[in-house]
């Protein structure tokens, strides 16, 4: 039995959620992957996977063994990559996921500059505002904007801080008044980032945190849509400054509640643990941290 290949097959089945998906990623047949895992279970005399007609999931023993396998395979890959990294240029495919607005305004131009330096690199950039599982969907790097690293199973590298700004159009403030305290937001139309099913509240920090339940005519999971609605005077919005900075400079939008800023958030690059010595991943993360 090729124990390393069996361990690779087992970890791939766990990460992919099934034998067919694992087989596609390993470029093997389903029966080959199944045989590798069965050989491993027989060798260990332990059931590693719970198999049903609908899904495959690790047993308690399988979950513990998966963690150890992942560490071993990662160490092995690191040892191999360490021998070649200094002489390796980014090449091959690189799958990146990022939020729509940040991707179009900032990431895309930087990727063009990065790709010009490394002509052997093929980039697949997927922009959306849907929360994805980077490992399950096969992304090498995922850009997230959040207060905390949102995926504990991934390495999180802070690229830059990302201040949030509470603001509104001058016409709206003239008609409805300017809030002086976070509690005043309860009397205003607020444009919420997210979904109706989520907690519709904002937290602002002065001498202490103030969490306020907000309501308004629009919620959306895209910052550009909320910016456009704010510019039309539909309500107050809280958005990253990179979305509204030009509007603030020319006073199409005006900042409010400056004494009660939102809690800080960051722009993160997230990537699987077995990618952190990959030249194409590390070079791009270093490049983005310098440029953003």
mmCIF file of N, CA and C in Angstrom, residues 4-14 22 26 28 32-33 36-37 73:
data_model
loop_
_atom_site.group_PDB
_atom_site.id
_atom_site.type_symbol
_atom_site.label_atom_id
_atom_site.label_comp_id
_atom_site.label_asym_id
_atom_site.label_seq_id
_atom_site.Cartn_x
_atom_site.Cartn_y
_atom_site.Cartn_z
ATOM 1 N N UNK A 4 1.219 7.246 1.621
ATOM 2 C CA UNK A 4 1.062 8.669 1.355
ATOM 3 C C UNK A 4 -0.061 8.941 0.351
ATOM 4 N N UNK A 5 -0.130 8.105 -0.680
ATOM 5 C CA UNK A 5 -1.185 8.291 -1.676
ATOM 6 C C UNK A 5 -2.548 7.999 -1.057
ATOM 7 N N UNK A 6 -2.604 7.017 -0.170
ATOM 8 C CA UNK A 6 -3.861 6.714 0.517
ATOM 9 C C UNK A 6 -4.259 7.862 1.431
ATOM 10 N N UNK A 7 -3.289 8.455 2.116
ATOM 11 C CA UNK A 7 -3.578 9.599 2.971
ATOM 12 C C UNK A 7 -4.060 10.782 2.144
ATOM 13 N N UNK A 8 -3.444 10.995 0.981
ATOM 14 C CA UNK A 8 -3.888 12.080 0.099
ATOM 15 C C UNK A 8 -5.325 11.848 -0.352
ATOM 16 N N UNK A 9 -5.652 10.606 -0.715
ATOM 17 C CA UNK A 9 -7.010 10.286 -1.157
ATOM 18 C C UNK A 9 -8.013 10.515 -0.029
ATOM 19 N N UNK A 10 -7.660 10.066 1.167
ATOM 20 C CA UNK A 10 -8.564 10.234 2.312
ATOM 21 C C UNK A 10 -8.811 11.710 2.609
ATOM 22 N N UNK A 11 -7.757 12.530 2.674
ATOM 23 C CA UNK A 11 -7.943 13.954 2.969
ATOM 24 C C UNK A 11 -8.737 14.642 1.865
ATOM 25 N N UNK A 12 -8.528 14.216 0.622
ATOM 26 C CA UNK A 12 -9.270 14.826 -0.473
ATOM 27 C C UNK A 12 -10.746 14.480 -0.408
ATOM 28 N N UNK A 13 -11.072 13.252 0.002
ATOM 29 C CA UNK A 13 -12.476 12.855 0.145
ATOM 30 C C UNK A 13 -13.140 13.685 1.242
ATOM 31 N N UNK A 14 -12.449 13.874 2.358
ATOM 32 C CA UNK A 14 -13.004 14.673 3.450
ATOM 33 C C UNK A 14 -13.242 16.105 2.981
ATOM 34 N N UNK A 22 -13.518 13.982 -5.154
ATOM 35 C CA UNK A 22 -12.101 13.748 -4.861
ATOM 36 C C UNK A 22 -11.390 13.124 -6.053
ATOM 37 N N UNK A 26 -8.096 14.551 -8.070
ATOM 38 C CA UNK A 26 -6.862 13.764 -8.087
ATOM 39 C C UNK A 26 -6.571 13.160 -9.452
ATOM 40 N N UNK A 28 -8.098 10.670 -10.834
ATOM 41 C CA UNK A 28 -8.193 9.222 -10.695
ATOM 42 C C UNK A 28 -9.642 8.807 -10.893
ATOM 43 N N UNK A 32 -10.656 3.898 -7.852
ATOM 44 C CA UNK A 32 -9.274 3.981 -7.369
ATOM 45 C C UNK A 32 -9.196 4.716 -6.032
ATOM 46 N N UNK A 33 -9.914 5.834 -5.941
ATOM 47 C CA UNK A 33 -9.926 6.584 -4.694
ATOM 48 C C UNK A 33 -10.552 5.765 -3.585
ATOM 49 N N UNK A 36 -8.098 3.167 -2.344
ATOM 50 C CA UNK A 36 -7.037 3.746 -1.522
ATOM 51 C C UNK A 36 -7.518 3.973 -0.093
ATOM 52 N N UNK A 37 -8.741 4.491 0.040
ATOM 53 C CA UNK A 37 -9.266 4.760 1.379
ATOM 54 C C UNK A 37 -9.560 3.458 2.113
ATOM 55 N N UNK A 73 1.026 15.833 5.408
ATOM 56 C CA UNK A 73 1.111 16.144 3.975
ATOM 57 C C UNK A 73 1.564 17.580 3.750
#
